[in-house]
C-alpha positions as a Markdown table, in Angstrom:
| # | Residue | x | y | z |
|---|---|---|---|---|
| 1 | Met | -58.5 | -63.2 | -41.5 |
| 2 | Ser | -60.8 | -61.1 | -39.4 |
| 3 | Ala | -63.3 | -58.9 | -41.2 |
| 4 | Ile | -62.3 | -55.2 | -41.9 |
| 5 | Arg | -64.0 | -53.0 | -39.4 |
| 6 | Val | -65.5 | -49.9 | -41.1 |
| 7 | Leu | -67.1 | -46.7 | -39.8 |
| 8 | Val | -69.2 | -44.8 | -42.4 |
| 9 | Val | -69.4 | -41.0 | -41.9 |
| 10 | Asp | -71.8 | -38.9 | -44.0 |
| 11 | Asp | -74.4 | -36.3 | -43.1 |
| 12 | His | -76.9 | -37.6 | -45.7 |
| 13 | Pro | -78.8 | -40.6 | -44.3 |
| 14 | Val | -79.8 | -41.9 | -47.7 |
| 15 | Val | -76.2 | -41.9 | -49.0 |
| 16 | Arg | -74.9 | -43.3 | -45.8 |
| 17 | Gly | -77.5 | -46.1 | -45.8 |
| 18 | Gly | -76.7 | -47.1 | -49.4 |
| 19 | Val | -73.0 | -47.4 | -48.7 |
| 20 | Val | -73.6 | -49.2 | -45.4 |
| 21 | Gly | -76.0 | -51.7 | -47.1 |
| 22 | Trp | -73.5 | -52.6 | -49.8 |
| 23 | Leu | -70.5 | -52.9 | -47.5 |
| 24 | Ala | -72.3 | -54.9 | -44.9 |
| 25 | Ala | -73.2 | -57.4 | -47.6 |
| 26 | Gln | -69.5 | -58.1 | -48.2 |
| 27 | Pro | -68.3 | -61.2 | -46.3 |
| 28 | Asp | -64.9 | -59.7 | -45.3 |
| 29 | Ile | -66.3 | -56.2 | -44.2 |
| 30 | Asp | -68.0 | -55.5 | -40.9 |
| 31 | Val | -69.7 | -52.0 | -40.7 |
| 32 | Val | -69.3 | -51.3 | -37.0 |
| 33 | Gly | -71.0 | -47.9 | -37.0 |
| 34 | Glu | -72.4 | -44.8 | -38.7 |
| 35 | Ala | -71.8 | -41.1 | -37.9 |
| 36 | Gly | -73.4 | -37.9 | -39.3 |
| 37 | Asp | -70.5 | -35.5 | -38.8 |
| 38 | Gly | -66.9 | -35.3 | -37.8 |
| 39 | Leu | -67.4 | -34.8 | -34.1 |
| 40 | Glu | -69.6 | -37.9 | -33.9 |
| 41 | Ala | -67.0 | -39.8 | -35.9 |
| 42 | Leu | -64.2 | -38.9 | -33.5 |
| 43 | Ala | -66.2 | -40.2 | -30.6 |
| 44 | Met | -67.2 | -43.4 | -32.4 |
| 45 | Val | -63.6 | -44.2 | -33.5 |
| 46 | Ala | -62.4 | -44.0 | -29.9 |
| 47 | Ser | -65.1 | -46.5 | -28.8 |
| 48 | Leu | -65.3 | -48.8 | -31.9 |
| 49 | Thr | -61.7 | -48.9 | -33.1 |
| 50 | Pro | -62.5 | -49.4 | -36.8 |
| 51 | Asp | -59.8 | -50.3 | -39.3 |
| 52 | Val | -61.1 | -47.9 | -42.0 |
| 53 | Val | -63.2 | -44.7 | -41.8 |
| 54 | Leu | -65.2 | -43.7 | -44.9 |
| 55 | Met | -65.3 | -40.0 | -44.5 |
| 56 | Asp | -67.5 | -37.4 | -46.3 |
| 57 | Leu | -65.9 | -33.9 | -46.4 |
| 58 | Arg | -68.6 | -31.2 | -46.0 |
| 59 | Met | -70.6 | -31.9 | -42.9 |
| 60 | Pro | -72.0 | -29.8 | -40.0 |
| 61 | Arg | -70.3 | -29.2 | -36.7 |
| 62 | Met | -66.9 | -30.6 | -37.9 |
| 63 | Asp | -65.9 | -31.2 | -41.5 |
| 64 | Gly | -64.2 | -34.3 | -42.8 |
| 65 | Ala | -60.8 | -32.8 | -43.4 |
| 66 | Thr | -60.6 | -31.5 | -39.8 |
| 67 | Ala | -61.8 | -34.9 | -38.4 |
| 68 | Thr | -59.2 | -36.7 | -40.6 |
| 69 | Gly | -56.4 | -34.6 | -39.1 |
| 70 | Arg | -57.6 | -35.3 | -35.6 |
| 71 | Leu | -57.8 | -39.0 | -36.4 |
| 72 | Ala | -54.3 | -39.0 | -37.9 |
| 73 | Ala | -53.0 | -37.5 | -34.7 |
| 74 | Asp | -54.9 | -39.5 | -32.2 |
| 75 | His | -55.5 | -42.8 | -34.0 |
| 76 | Pro | -52.7 | -43.2 | -36.5 |
| 77 | Ala | -53.5 | -46.8 | -37.2 |
| 78 | Val | -57.0 | -46.0 | -38.5 |
| 79 | Arg | -57.1 | -45.5 | -42.3 |
| 80 | Val | -59.3 | -42.6 | -43.6 |
| 81 | Leu | -60.8 | -43.0 | -47.0 |
| 82 | Val | -62.5 | -39.8 | -48.2 |
| 83 | Leu | -65.8 | -40.4 | -50.1 |
| 84 | Thr | -67.2 | -37.1 | -51.4 |
| 85 | Thr | -68.9 | -35.2 | -54.3 |
| 86 | Tyr | -66.1 | -32.6 | -54.4 |
| 87 | Asp | -63.0 | -32.9 | -56.5 |
| 88 | Thr | -61.5 | -29.4 | -56.4 |
| 89 | Asp | -57.8 | -29.0 | -55.7 |
| 90 | Ala | -58.5 | -27.2 | -52.4 |
| 91 | Asp | -60.6 | -30.2 | -51.1 |
| 92 | Ile | -58.2 | -32.8 | -52.4 |
| 93 | Val | -55.1 | -31.2 | -51.0 |
| 94 | Arg | -56.6 | -30.4 | -47.6 |
| 95 | Ala | -57.8 | -34.0 | -47.2 |
| 96 | Val | -54.5 | -35.5 | -48.3 |
| 97 | Glu | -52.5 | -33.1 | -46.1 |
| 98 | Ala | -54.7 | -34.0 | -43.2 |
| 99 | Gly | -53.7 | -37.6 | -43.5 |
| 100 | Ala | -56.3 | -39.3 | -45.7 |
| 101 | Thr | -55.2 | -42.7 | -47.2 |
| 102 | Gly | -57.4 | -42.3 | -50.2 |
| 103 | Tyr | -59.9 | -40.0 | -52.0 |
| 104 | Leu | -62.9 | -41.3 | -53.9 |
| 105 | Leu | -65.9 | -39.6 | -55.5 |
| 106 | Lys | -69.5 | -40.6 | -54.8 |
| 107 | Asp | -70.0 | -41.8 | -58.3 |
| 108 | Thr | -67.5 | -44.7 | -57.7 |
| 109 | Pro | -69.2 | -48.0 | -58.5 |
| 110 | Leu | -70.0 | -49.9 | -55.3 |
| 111 | Pro | -67.9 | -52.9 | -56.2 |
| 112 | Gln | -64.9 | -50.6 | -56.6 |
| 113 | Leu | -65.8 | -48.9 | -53.3 |
| 114 | Ala | -65.5 | -52.3 | -51.5 |
| 115 | Asp | -62.2 | -53.0 | -53.2 |
| 116 | Ala | -61.0 | -49.5 | -52.1 |
| 117 | Val | -61.9 | -50.2 | -48.5 |
| 118 | Arg | -59.8 | -53.4 | -48.7 |
| 119 | Ala | -56.9 | -51.6 | -50.2 |
| 120 | Ala | -57.1 | -48.8 | -47.6 |
| 121 | Ala | -57.1 | -51.5 | -44.9 |
| 122 | Arg | -53.8 | -52.8 | -46.3 |
| 123 | Gly | -52.4 | -49.3 | -46.1 |
| 124 | Glu | -52.5 | -48.6 | -49.8 |
| 125 | Thr | -53.3 | -45.2 | -51.3 |
| 126 | Val | -56.5 | -45.2 | -53.3 |
| 127 | Leu | -57.4 | -42.3 | -55.6 |
| 128 | Ala | -60.3 | -41.8 | -58.0 |
| 129 | Pro | -58.9 | -41.3 | -61.5 |
| 130 | Pro | -60.0 | -37.7 | -61.8 |
| 131 | Val | -58.4 | -37.0 | -58.4 |
| 132 | Ala | -55.2 | -38.7 | -59.4 |
| 133 | Ala | -55.1 | -36.6 | -62.6 |
| 134 | Arg | -55.5 | -33.4 | -60.6 |
| 135 | Leu | -52.7 | -34.3 | -58.2 |
| 136 | Val | -50.4 | -35.2 | -61.0 |
| 137 | Ser | -51.2 | -31.9 | -62.8 |
| 138 | Arg | -50.6 | -30.0 | -59.6 |
| 139 | Met | -47.2 | -31.7 | -59.0 |
| 140 | Arg | -46.2 | -30.9 | -62.6 |
| 141 | Ala | -47.3 | -27.2 | -62.4 |
| 142 | Pro | -44.7 | -24.6 | -61.6 |
| 143 | Ala | -44.6 | -23.9 | -57.8 |
| 144 | Ala | -45.5 | -20.3 | -58.5 |
| 145 | Asp | -48.8 | -21.4 | -60.0 |
| 146 | Ala | -49.9 | -23.6 | -57.1 |
| 147 | Pro | -51.5 | -21.8 | -54.2 |
| 148 | Thr | -51.1 | -23.6 | -50.8 |
| 149 | Ala | -53.9 | -25.2 | -49.0 |
| 150 | Arg | -53.9 | -22.2 | -46.5 |
| 151 | Glu | -54.0 | -19.7 | -49.3 |
| 152 | Leu | -56.9 | -21.4 | -50.8 |
| 153 | Glu | -58.7 | -21.4 | -47.5 |
| 154 | Val | -58.3 | -17.6 | -47.3 |
| 155 | Leu | -59.5 | -17.3 | -50.9 |
| 156 | Ala | -62.5 | -19.5 | -50.1 |
| 157 | Gly | -63.4 | -16.9 | -47.4 |
| 158 | Val | -63.2 | -14.2 | -50.0 |
| 159 | Ala | -65.5 | -16.2 | -52.2 |
| 160 | Arg | -68.0 | -16.3 | -49.3 |
| 161 | Gly | -68.0 | -12.5 | -49.1 |
| 162 | Leu | -66.0 | -12.3 | -45.8 |
| 163 | Thr | -63.8 | -9.4 | -44.9 |
| 164 | Asn | -60.1 | -9.9 | -44.1 |
| 165 | Ala | -60.9 | -9.6 | -40.4 |
| 166 | Glu | -63.7 | -12.2 | -40.6 |
| 167 | Ile | -61.4 | -14.6 | -42.5 |
| 168 | Gly | -58.7 | -14.1 | -39.9 |
| 169 | Arg | -61.2 | -15.0 | -37.1 |
| 170 | Asp | -62.4 | -18.1 | -39.0 |
| 171 | Leu | -58.9 | -19.4 | -39.5 |
| 172 | Phe | -57.4 | -18.1 | -36.2 |
| 173 | Ile | -54.8 | -15.9 | -38.0 |
| 174 | Gly | -54.1 | -12.2 | -37.9 |
| 175 | Glu | -55.6 | -9.8 | -40.5 |
| 176 | Ala | -52.1 | -9.0 | -41.7 |
| 177 | Thr | -51.5 | -12.7 | -42.4 |
| 178 | Val | -54.7 | -12.8 | -44.4 |
| 179 | Lys | -53.5 | -9.9 | -46.5 |
| 180 | Thr | -50.1 | -11.7 | -47.0 |
| 181 | His | -51.8 | -14.9 | -48.2 |
| 182 | Leu | -54.0 | -12.9 | -50.6 |
| 183 | Leu | -51.1 | -11.1 | -52.1 |
| 184 | Arg | -49.4 | -14.4 | -52.7 |
| 185 | Val | -52.5 | -15.8 | -54.3 |
| 186 | Phe | -52.8 | -12.8 | -56.5 |
| 187 | Ala | -49.3 | -13.3 | -57.7 |
| 188 | Lys | -49.7 | -17.0 | -58.3 |
| 189 | Leu | -53.0 | -16.6 | -60.2 |
| 190 | Gly | -51.8 | -13.5 | -62.2 |
| 191 | Val | -54.5 | -11.2 | -60.9 |
| 192 | Asp | -54.6 | -8.0 | -59.0 |
| 193 | Asp | -58.0 | -8.0 | -57.2 |
| 194 | Arg | -60.1 | -10.2 | -55.0 |
| 195 | Thr | -63.0 | -10.7 | -57.4 |
| 196 | Arg | -60.7 | -11.8 | -60.3 |
| 197 | Ala | -58.8 | -14.1 | -57.9 |
| 198 | Val | -62.0 | -16.0 | -57.0 |
| 199 | Leu | -63.1 | -16.2 | -60.7 |
| 200 | Val | -59.7 | -17.6 | -61.8 |
| 201 | Ala | -59.6 | -20.0 | -58.9 |
| 202 | Val | -63.0 | -21.4 | -59.8 |
| 203 | Glu | -62.1 | -21.6 | -63.5 |
| 204 | Arg | -59.0 | -23.7 | -62.6 |
| 205 | Gly | -60.9 | -26.0 | -60.3 |
| 206 | Leu | -59.1 | -24.7 | -57.2 |
| 207 | Leu | -62.4 | -23.6 | -55.6 |
| 208 | Pro | -65.9 | -25.0 | -56.1 |
| 209 | Ser | -68.3 | -23.2 | -58.4 |
| 210 | Pro | -70.9 | -21.1 | -56.6 |
| 211 | Gly | -73.8 | -23.2 | -55.6 |
| 212 | Arg | -71.9 | -26.4 | -55.3 |
């Protein structure tokens, strides 16, 4: 069998170097390139045709979830395996909905990471245990208690201190649509104002804590 071609995407050179070093030492894995953000990753996938892309989420210029969605549309044969520090519902759902094959956390032991790359190359879904637990809990929760990925994006804008108009510009939606999403989030979280909505969302792990 030919080696699994892997592209590693992370904006932290030290983290990226450690992952590349370990994977490159595996006899059945060939690290064909490294990228520091989503835009660079898209260009490199087009030229290097990797089998698996190890994708960080929060990066400059283009984040990992957006890049994953683009790859799923333009290069459906490429498997995207998210490798990130973040395990909130909003991050997980957005990545999975974008088309990620798997979702791992950066505390994953390196031998398990190599096994996950192999599994992703076979088309298998790979989830870190905490991520799997969150997804199961989310599926079991009543629909009324589960904000959609778009609603969480709007609420994340609120958490950043943006106005409805600013959130609308960021997400390319109208201000009225922003208000509708917020009203739905309020109902689902059982709150009646923006501040309380953000606090409850952070408490439930739907949004990252301030400073993360």
